[in-house]
Amino acid sequence: MTKTSRDDKLRKGIEEAKNALQIEAEAVLKLKEELDGSFKRAMELIIDAKGRVVFTGVGKTGLVAKKLAATFSSTGTSAFFVHAGEGLHGDLGMIREGDVVIAVSNSGETDEVISLIPSLRRIGVTLIALTGNGDSTLAEHADLILKADVITEACPHNLAPTASTTAAIALGDALAIALSTYHGFTPEDFALYHPGGSLGRKLLTKVRDVIKIREQNPVVKIETSVREALFKMTKSRMGSTSIVDQEGKLKGIITDGDIRRLLEKSSDFIDRPVKDYMTVDPISIAPDRLAAEALQIMEAKEINDLPVVEDQKPVAMLNFQDLLRAKVF
């Protein structure tokens, strides 16, 4: 293959890629324009259902159904996936009366899906057809039709499921988000279902969880010398120390940066009381606050250490590196 012919093929491939994106984008926008009362009715059926939401399908639309079940579950609507083929061989036992079954099939004539209908009727479910064919067998036997039809597939031969699967995913996602909004699903709820993800860490990790990493709490009394405060920092391997009054209440903070800046001028201060050089009434945070909030404070104020205070008394010193180590970013 010559370089010219290779370049020509690459150029043609990129043109088809752009065309595919255009077709799929238009398919999704078409759904927006055609959203009607059946969508609202689907919401009502799911909201009022005594059971759960069950997605089913086979092949490419089976993968769509599996993805939508995961999206529903992660946004507050309990759902699971049953492969239509496996359903014919025992997995229908996972479905019970009162469930809402959303069957995904672009043609609405998928053999495995159609074969489930008699048993689903006997079980006593509400059947929603997510299909591109409103005149299909599936649509005929469904209680409700969510139509996700497309003019053409993004495949240049109009064969591979592309625009049709994108449309089905988009419509299913829209339904999941609509239900999530109806139920008042919050970022904290989302984090609860995603504790291992970055959002979960941001919304679930508290300051008290992070300070366990180092368990350091350098504290000196207000009359302590700057020299002793520096020793305290060095021993704790922290870049600052809290300064407290006789009752142990936080009054100030001094950092190694403060001391370095003082040393540039003179060393006469080193044995003087730390109260003369401390930052008075420093910013602090409570242990039950979100670690992400502490990170925001430290970034905004450009500080590396933040006293953790409970009942006005420092219980720990939070370090910026500890937050990074806890992956709160």
Coordinates of C-alpha atoms in Angstrom, one line a residue:
M1 CA 0.0 0.0 0.0
T2 CA 1.4 3.3 -1.0
K3 CA 1.5 6.3 1.4
T4 CA -1.0 8.1 -0.8
S5 CA -3.5 5.3 -0.7
R6 CA -3.0 4.9 3.0
D7 CA -3.6 8.6 3.6
D8 CA -6.7 8.5 1.3
K9 CA -8.2 5.7 3.4
L10 CA -7.4 7.5 6.7
R11 CA -9.0 10.6 5.3
K12 CA -12.1 8.7 4.2
G13 CA -12.3 7.0 7.6
I14 CA -12.2 10.3 9.4
E15 CA -14.9 11.7 7.2
E16 CA -17.1 8.7 8.0
A17 CA -16.3 9.2 11.7
K18 CA -17.5 12.8 11.6
N19 CA -20.6 11.6 9.7
A20 CA -21.3 8.9 12.3
L21 CA -21.1 11.5 15.1
Q22 CA -23.4 13.8 13.2
I23 CA -26.0 11.0 12.7
E24 CA -25.9 9.9 16.3
A25 CA -26.1 13.5 17.6
E26 CA -29.2 14.1 15.4
A27 CA -30.7 10.8 16.6
V28 CA -30.5 12.0 20.2
L29 CA -31.8 15.5 19.4
K30 CA -34.7 13.9 17.6
L31 CA -35.6 12.1 20.9
K32 CA -35.6 15.4 22.7
E33 CA -38.1 16.9 20.2
E34 CA -40.4 13.8 20.4
L35 CA -40.4 13.4 24.2
D36 CA -44.1 13.0 25.0
G37 CA -46.6 11.7 27.5
S38 CA -45.4 8.2 27.3
F39 CA -42.2 9.3 29.0
K40 CA -44.1 10.8 31.8
R41 CA -46.2 7.7 32.1
A42 CA -43.1 5.5 32.3
M43 CA -41.9 7.6 35.2
E44 CA -45.2 7.1 36.9
L45 CA -45.2 3.4 36.4
I46 CA -41.8 3.1 37.9
I47 CA -42.5 5.5 40.8
D48 CA -45.7 3.7 41.7
A49 CA -44.4 0.1 41.2
K50 CA -44.4 -2.2 44.2
G51 CA -41.4 -4.1 42.8
R52 CA -38.1 -3.2 41.2
V53 CA -37.0 -2.2 37.7
V54 CA -35.7 -5.1 35.5
F55 CA -33.9 -4.5 32.2
T56 CA -33.7 -7.2 29.6
G57 CA -32.3 -7.6 26.1
V58 CA -29.8 -9.6 24.1
G59 CA -26.9 -8.8 21.8
K60 CA -26.0 -5.2 21.5
T61 CA -29.3 -4.0 23.0
G62 CA -28.6 -6.5 25.9
L63 CA -25.4 -4.5 26.6
V64 CA -27.5 -1.3 26.4
A65 CA -30.0 -2.8 28.9
K66 CA -27.2 -3.9 31.2
K67 CA -25.7 -0.4 31.1
L68 CA -29.1 1.2 31.8
A69 CA -29.7 -1.0 34.8
A70 CA -26.3 0.1 36.3
T71 CA -27.2 3.8 35.6
F72 CA -30.6 3.5 37.2
S73 CA -29.1 1.8 40.3
S74 CA -26.4 4.4 40.7
T75 CA -28.8 7.3 40.5
G76 CA -31.3 6.0 43.1
T77 CA -33.7 3.7 41.2
S78 CA -33.1 0.1 42.2
A79 CA -32.6 -1.9 39.0
F80 CA -30.9 -5.0 37.7
F81 CA -30.4 -6.8 34.4
V82 CA -31.6 -10.2 33.2
H83 CA -30.2 -11.5 29.9
A84 CA -33.2 -12.5 27.8
G85 CA -31.5 -15.7 26.7
E86 CA -30.7 -16.7 30.3
G87 CA -34.2 -15.7 31.3
L88 CA -35.6 -18.4 29.1
H89 CA -33.5 -20.9 31.0
G90 CA -34.3 -20.1 34.6
D91 CA -33.3 -16.5 35.3
L92 CA -36.9 -15.4 35.1
G93 CA -37.1 -16.6 38.7
M94 CA -35.3 -13.3 39.5
I95 CA -38.4 -11.4 38.4
R96 CA -41.5 -11.2 40.6
E97 CA -45.0 -9.8 40.5
G98 CA -45.1 -6.0 40.7
D99 CA -41.8 -5.5 38.9
V100 CA -41.4 -3.2 35.9
V101 CA -39.6 -4.9 33.1
I102 CA -38.0 -2.6 30.5
A103 CA -37.3 -4.8 27.4
V104 CA -34.8 -3.2 25.0
S105 CA -35.0 -4.2 21.3
N106 CA -34.5 -1.9 18.4
S107 CA -36.5 -4.1 16.0
G108 CA -39.0 -5.2 18.7
E109 CA -38.8 -8.7 17.1
T110 CA -35.8 -10.2 18.9
D111 CA -36.7 -13.9 19.4
E112 CA -35.4 -14.2 22.9
V113 CA -37.2 -11.1 24.1
I114 CA -40.5 -12.0 22.4
S115 CA -40.3 -15.5 24.0
L116 CA -40.2 -14.0 27.4
I117 CA -43.6 -12.2 27.1
P118 CA -45.9 -15.1 27.9
S119 CA -44.0 -15.8 31.2
L120 CA -43.7 -12.2 32.1
R121 CA -47.5 -11.9 31.7
R122 CA -48.1 -14.8 34.0
I123 CA -45.7 -13.4 36.6
G124 CA -47.6 -10.2 36.6
V125 CA -45.1 -7.4 35.7
T126 CA -45.6 -4.1 33.9
L127 CA -43.8 -4.3 30.6
I128 CA -42.3 -1.3 28.9
A129 CA -40.9 -1.6 25.4
L130 CA -37.8 0.5 24.7
T131 CA -37.8 0.0 20.9
G132 CA -37.3 1.7 17.6
N133 CA -40.3 -0.1 16.1
G134 CA -43.7 1.0 17.5
D135 CA -45.4 -1.6 15.2
S136 CA -43.4 -4.6 16.5
T137 CA -44.6 -7.7 18.4
L138 CA -42.8 -6.4 21.5
A139 CA -44.6 -3.0 21.2
E140 CA -48.0 -4.7 20.6
H141 CA -47.7 -6.7 23.9
A142 CA -46.2 -4.0 26.0
D143 CA -48.1 -1.9 28.5
L144 CA -46.1 1.2 27.4
I145 CA -43.9 2.0 24.5
L146 CA -40.8 4.2 24.8
K147 CA -39.9 4.8 21.1
A148 CA -36.3 5.4 20.2
D149 CA -36.4 5.2 16.5
V150 CA -33.7 6.5 14.2
I151 CA -33.7 7.4 10.5
T152 CA -30.5 5.5 9.8
E153 CA -27.6 3.8 11.6
A154 CA -24.3 5.6 11.7
C155 CA -22.8 2.6 10.0
P156 CA -22.2 3.6 6.3
H157 CA -24.0 0.3 5.3
N158 CA -26.9 1.0 7.7
L159 CA -26.3 -2.3 9.3
A160 CA -24.2 -2.2 12.6
P161 CA -26.3 -1.0 15.6
T162 CA -24.8 2.4 16.2
A163 CA -27.3 5.3 16.2
S164 CA -30.1 3.0 17.4
T165 CA -28.1 1.9 20.5
T166 CA -27.0 5.5 21.2
A167 CA -30.6 6.6 21.0
A168 CA -31.7 3.8 23.4
I169 CA -29.0 4.6 25.9
A170 CA -29.8 8.3 25.7
L171 CA -33.5 7.8 26.3
G172 CA -32.8 5.3 29.1
D173 CA -30.4 7.8 30.7
A174 CA -32.9 10.5 30.4
L175 CA -35.5 8.4 32.2
A176 CA -32.9 7.6 35.0
I177 CA -32.1 11.3 35.5
A178 CA -35.8 12.2 35.5
L179 CA -36.5 9.7 38.2
S180 CA -33.4 10.7 40.1
T181 CA -34.6 14.4 40.0
Y182 CA -38.1 13.4 41.1
H183 CA -36.7 11.5 44.2
G184 CA -34.4 14.4 45.1
F185 CA -31.2 12.3 44.6
T186 CA -28.2 14.3 46.0
P187 CA -24.5 14.2 45.3
E188 CA -24.2 12.7 48.8
D189 CA -26.6 9.9 47.8
F190 CA -24.5 9.3 44.7
A191 CA -21.3 9.1 46.8
L192 CA -23.0 6.6 49.0
Y193 CA -23.4 4.2 46.0
H194 CA -19.9 5.0 44.7
P195 CA -17.7 4.9 47.8
G196 CA -14.7 3.7 45.8
G197 CA -14.8 6.5 43.3
S198 CA -13.2 10.0 43.5
L199 CA -16.6 11.6 44.2
G200 CA -17.3 9.1 46.9
R201 CA -14.0 10.0 48.6
K202 CA -14.8 13.7 48.3
L203 CA -18.3 13.4 49.7
L204 CA -17.8 10.7 52.3
T205 CA -14.3 11.2 53.7
K206 CA -14.2 13.3 56.8
V207 CA -11.3 15.2 58.3
R208 CA -11.2 12.7 61.2
D209 CA -10.6 10.0 58.6
V210 CA -7.6 11.8 57.2
I211 CA -5.9 12.8 60.4
K212 CA -5.5 9.1 61.3
I213 CA -2.9 8.8 58.6
R214 CA -0.3 10.7 60.6
E215 CA -1.9 11.1 64.0
Q216 CA 0.2 14.2 64.9
N217 CA -0.9 17.1 67.0
P218 CA 2.0 19.5 67.7
V219 CA 0.9 21.9 70.4
V220 CA 2.8 24.4 72.6
K221 CA 1.7 26.8 75.3
I222 CA 1.4 30.5 74.5
E223 CA 4.4 31.3 76.7
T224 CA 6.7 28.7 75.0
S225 CA 9.7 30.1 73.2
V226 CA 10.0 30.1 69.5
R227 CA 13.0 27.7 69.8
E228 CA 10.9 25.1 71.7
A229 CA 8.1 25.5 69.1
L230 CA 10.6 24.8 66.4
F231 CA 11.7 21.7 68.2
K232 CA 8.1 20.6 68.5
M233 CA 7.6 20.9 64.8
T234 CA 10.8 19.0 64.0
K235 CA 9.8 16.2 66.3
S236 CA 6.3 15.8 64.9
R237 CA 7.6 16.3 61.3
M238 CA 4.9 18.8 60.7
G239 CA 5.5 22.3 59.3
S240 CA 3.6 24.1 62.0
T241 CA 2.4 23.9 65.6
S242 CA -0.8 25.0 67.3
I243 CA -0.5 27.5 70.2
V244 CA -2.9 27.2 73.1
D245 CA -3.7 29.1 76.3
Q246 CA -3.6 27.6 79.8
E247 CA -7.0 26.0 79.2
G248 CA -5.7 24.3 76.0
K249 CA -7.8 26.4 73.7
L250 CA -6.4 27.4 70.3
K251 CA -5.0 30.9 70.2
G252 CA -2.6 30.9 67.3
I253 CA -0.3 29.0 65.0
I254 CA 3.3 29.4 63.9
T255 CA 4.9 27.7 60.9
D256 CA 8.4 26.9 59.9
G257 CA 7.9 29.4 57.1
D258 CA 7.2 32.1 59.7
I259 CA 10.4 31.2 61.5
R260 CA 12.5 31.2 58.3
R261 CA 11.3 34.7 57.4
L262 CA 12.1 36.0 60.9
L263 CA 15.6 34.5 60.6
E264 CA 16.3 36.5 57.5
K265 CA 16.1 39.6 59.7
S266 CA 17.6 38.4 63.0
S267 CA 17.9 35.5 65.4
D268 CA 17.2 37.5 68.5
F269 CA 13.6 36.3 68.5
I270 CA 14.4 32.6 68.9
D271 CA 14.1 32.6 72.7
R272 CA 11.2 35.0 73.0
P273 CA 7.6 33.8 73.6
V274 CA 5.9 32.3 70.6
K275 CA 2.8 34.5 71.3
D276 CA 4.8 37.5 70.0
Y277 CA 5.1 36.0 66.5
M278 CA 2.1 33.7 66.1
T279 CA -0.8 34.1 63.7
V280 CA -3.7 35.0 66.0
D281 CA -7.0 33.2 65.6
P282 CA -5.9 30.9 62.8
I283 CA -8.2 29.2 60.4
S284 CA -9.2 25.8 61.7
I285 CA -11.6 23.0 60.9
A286 CA -13.7 20.5 62.9
P287 CA -13.0 16.8 62.6
D288 CA -16.5 16.0 61.3
R289 CA -16.2 18.4 58.3
L290 CA -15.6 17.0 54.9
A291 CA -11.9 16.5 54.0
A292 CA -12.7 18.1 50.6
E293 CA -13.7 21.3 52.4
A294 CA -10.4 21.3 54.2
L295 CA -8.6 20.9 50.8
Q296 CA -10.5 23.9 49.5
I297 CA -9.6 26.0 52.5
M298 CA -5.9 25.1 52.2
E299 CA -5.8 25.7 48.5
A300 CA -7.6 29.1 48.8
K301 CA -5.4 30.3 51.7
E302 CA -2.2 28.7 50.2
I303 CA -1.4 26.9 53.5
N304 CA 0.0 23.5 54.1
D305 CA -1.2 22.8 57.6
L306 CA -4.7 23.3 59.2
P307 CA -5.4 22.9 62.9
V308 CA -8.3 20.4 63.6
V309 CA -10.3 21.8 66.5
E310 CA -13.0 20.4 68.7
D311 CA -14.5 22.3 71.6
Q312 CA -12.0 25.1 70.8
K313 CA -9.1 22.7 71.4
P314 CA -6.7 21.4 68.7
V315 CA -7.0 17.7 68.4
A316 CA -4.8 17.2 65.3
M317 CA -2.9 19.1 62.6
L318 CA -4.0 18.3 59.1
N319 CA -1.3 18.4 56.5
F320 CA -1.9 19.0 52.7
Q321 CA 0.1 15.9 51.8
D322 CA -2.2 13.8 54.0
L323 CA -5.2 14.9 51.9
L324 CA -3.3 14.0 48.7
R325 CA -2.4 10.6 50.2
A326 CA -6.1 10.1 51.0
K327 CA -6.9 10.9 47.4
V328 CA -9.2 13.8 48.3
F329 CA -8.7 15.8 45.2

